[in-house]
Coordinates of N, CA and C in Angstrom, one line a residue:
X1 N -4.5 -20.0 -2.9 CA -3.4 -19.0 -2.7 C -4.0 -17.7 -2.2
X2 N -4.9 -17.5 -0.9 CA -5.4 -16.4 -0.6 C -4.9 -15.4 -0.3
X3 N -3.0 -16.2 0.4 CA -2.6 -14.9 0.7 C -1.2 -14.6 0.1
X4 N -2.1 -14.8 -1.2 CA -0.6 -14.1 -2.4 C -1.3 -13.0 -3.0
X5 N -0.8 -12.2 -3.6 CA -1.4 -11.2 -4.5 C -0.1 -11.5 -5.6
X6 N -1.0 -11.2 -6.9 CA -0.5 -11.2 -8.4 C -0.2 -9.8 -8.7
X7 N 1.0 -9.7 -9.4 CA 1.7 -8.0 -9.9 C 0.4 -7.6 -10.2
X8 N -0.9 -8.1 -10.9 CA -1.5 -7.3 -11.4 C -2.4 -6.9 -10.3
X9 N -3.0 -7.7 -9.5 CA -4.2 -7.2 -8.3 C -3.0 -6.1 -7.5
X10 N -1.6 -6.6 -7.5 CA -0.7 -5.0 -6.6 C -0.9 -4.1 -7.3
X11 N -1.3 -4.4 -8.4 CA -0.7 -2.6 -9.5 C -1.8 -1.9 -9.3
X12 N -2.8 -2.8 -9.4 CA -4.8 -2.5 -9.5 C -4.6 -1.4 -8.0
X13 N -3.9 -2.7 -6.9 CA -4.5 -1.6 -5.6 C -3.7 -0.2 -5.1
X14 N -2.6 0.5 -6.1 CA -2.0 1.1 -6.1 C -2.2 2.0 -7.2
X15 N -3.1 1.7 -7.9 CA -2.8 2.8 -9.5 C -1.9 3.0 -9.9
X16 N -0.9 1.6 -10.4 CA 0.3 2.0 -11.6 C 0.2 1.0 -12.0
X17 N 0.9 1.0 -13.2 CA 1.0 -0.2 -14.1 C 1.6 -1.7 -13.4
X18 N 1.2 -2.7 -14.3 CA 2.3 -3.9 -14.0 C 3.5 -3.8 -13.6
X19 N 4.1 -3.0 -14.8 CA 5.1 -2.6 -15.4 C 6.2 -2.0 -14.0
X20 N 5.6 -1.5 -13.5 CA 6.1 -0.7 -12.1 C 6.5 -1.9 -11.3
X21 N 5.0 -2.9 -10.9 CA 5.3 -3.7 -10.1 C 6.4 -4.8 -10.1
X22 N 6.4 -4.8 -11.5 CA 7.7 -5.5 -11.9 C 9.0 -4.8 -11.7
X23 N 8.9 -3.5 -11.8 CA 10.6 -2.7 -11.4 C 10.8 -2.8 -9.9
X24 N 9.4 -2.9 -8.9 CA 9.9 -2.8 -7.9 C 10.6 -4.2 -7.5
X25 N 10.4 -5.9 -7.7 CA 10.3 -6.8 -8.2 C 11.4 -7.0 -7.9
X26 N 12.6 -6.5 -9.6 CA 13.6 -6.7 -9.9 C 14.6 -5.9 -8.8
X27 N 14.1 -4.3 -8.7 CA 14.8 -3.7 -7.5 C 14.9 -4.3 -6.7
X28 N 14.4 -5.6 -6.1 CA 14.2 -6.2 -4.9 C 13.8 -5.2 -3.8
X29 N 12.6 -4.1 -4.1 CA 11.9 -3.2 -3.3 C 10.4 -4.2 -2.9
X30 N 10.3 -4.7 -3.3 CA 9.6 -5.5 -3.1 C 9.7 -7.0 -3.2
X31 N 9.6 -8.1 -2.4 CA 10.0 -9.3 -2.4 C 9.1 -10.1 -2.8
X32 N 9.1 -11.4 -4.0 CA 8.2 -12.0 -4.6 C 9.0 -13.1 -4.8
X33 N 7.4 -14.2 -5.1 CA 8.0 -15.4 -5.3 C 7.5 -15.7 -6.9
X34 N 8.4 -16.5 -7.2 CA 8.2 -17.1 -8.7 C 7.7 -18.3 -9.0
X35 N 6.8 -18.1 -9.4 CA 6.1 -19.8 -10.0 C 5.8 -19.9 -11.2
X36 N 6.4 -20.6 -12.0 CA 6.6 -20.2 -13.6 C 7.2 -19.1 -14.3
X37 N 6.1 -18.5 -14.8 CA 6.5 -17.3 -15.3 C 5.6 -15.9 -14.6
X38 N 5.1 -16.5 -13.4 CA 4.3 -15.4 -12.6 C 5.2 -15.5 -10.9
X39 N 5.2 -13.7 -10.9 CA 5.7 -13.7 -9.4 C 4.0 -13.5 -8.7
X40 N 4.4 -13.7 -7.3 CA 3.6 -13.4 -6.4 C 4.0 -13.0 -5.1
X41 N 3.1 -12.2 -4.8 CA 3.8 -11.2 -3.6 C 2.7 -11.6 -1.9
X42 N 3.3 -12.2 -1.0 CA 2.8 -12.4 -0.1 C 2.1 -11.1 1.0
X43 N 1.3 -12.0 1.8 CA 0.9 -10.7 2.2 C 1.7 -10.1 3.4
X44 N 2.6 -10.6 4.0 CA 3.6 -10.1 4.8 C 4.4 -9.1 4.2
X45 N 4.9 -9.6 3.0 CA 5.8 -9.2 1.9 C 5.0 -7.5 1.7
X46 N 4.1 -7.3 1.4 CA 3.0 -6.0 1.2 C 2.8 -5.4 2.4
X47 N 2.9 -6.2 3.2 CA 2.6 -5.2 4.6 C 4.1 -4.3 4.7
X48 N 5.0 -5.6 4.6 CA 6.4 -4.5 5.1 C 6.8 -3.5 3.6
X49 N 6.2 -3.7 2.8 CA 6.5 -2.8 1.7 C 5.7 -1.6 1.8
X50 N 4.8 -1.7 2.4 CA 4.2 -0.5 2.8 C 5.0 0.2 4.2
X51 N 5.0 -0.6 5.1 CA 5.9 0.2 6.3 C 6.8 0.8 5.8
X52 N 7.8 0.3 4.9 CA 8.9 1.0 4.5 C 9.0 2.5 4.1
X53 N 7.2 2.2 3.2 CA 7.1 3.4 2.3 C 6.4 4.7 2.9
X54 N 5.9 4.0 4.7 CA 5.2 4.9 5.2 C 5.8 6.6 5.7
X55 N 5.4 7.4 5.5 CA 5.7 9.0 5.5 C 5.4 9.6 7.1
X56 N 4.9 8.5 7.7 CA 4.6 9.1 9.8 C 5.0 7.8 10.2
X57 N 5.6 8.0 11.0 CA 6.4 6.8 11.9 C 5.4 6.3 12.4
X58 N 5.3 4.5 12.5 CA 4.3 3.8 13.1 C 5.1 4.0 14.9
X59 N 3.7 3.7 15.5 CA 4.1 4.0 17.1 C 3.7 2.5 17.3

């Protein structure tokens, strides 16, 4: 699964809790998939979640 990341490696590479990654999750600000009782968040999924969040328009 190389190109999933776990709520916890997202929270690690952002400095916030799980806890967050989970609100974003639920918000559906972030799109994840479920397998069991673990989401996982693709790497496309992270790219556009950062575009969204970006503060200078991509050219």
């Amino acid at each position: 699964m190389e190109n999933f990341y776990s709520c916890e490696q997202i929270a690690e590479r952002y400095g916030v809790h799980v806890v967050t990654v989970w609100r974003w999750i639920r918000k559906a600000e972030l799109p994840a998939i479920k397998i069991g009782r673990q989401y996982f968040i693709t790497h496309e999924a992270l790219a556009e979640f950062e575009r969204k969040r970006c503060t200078v328009p991509a050219n």
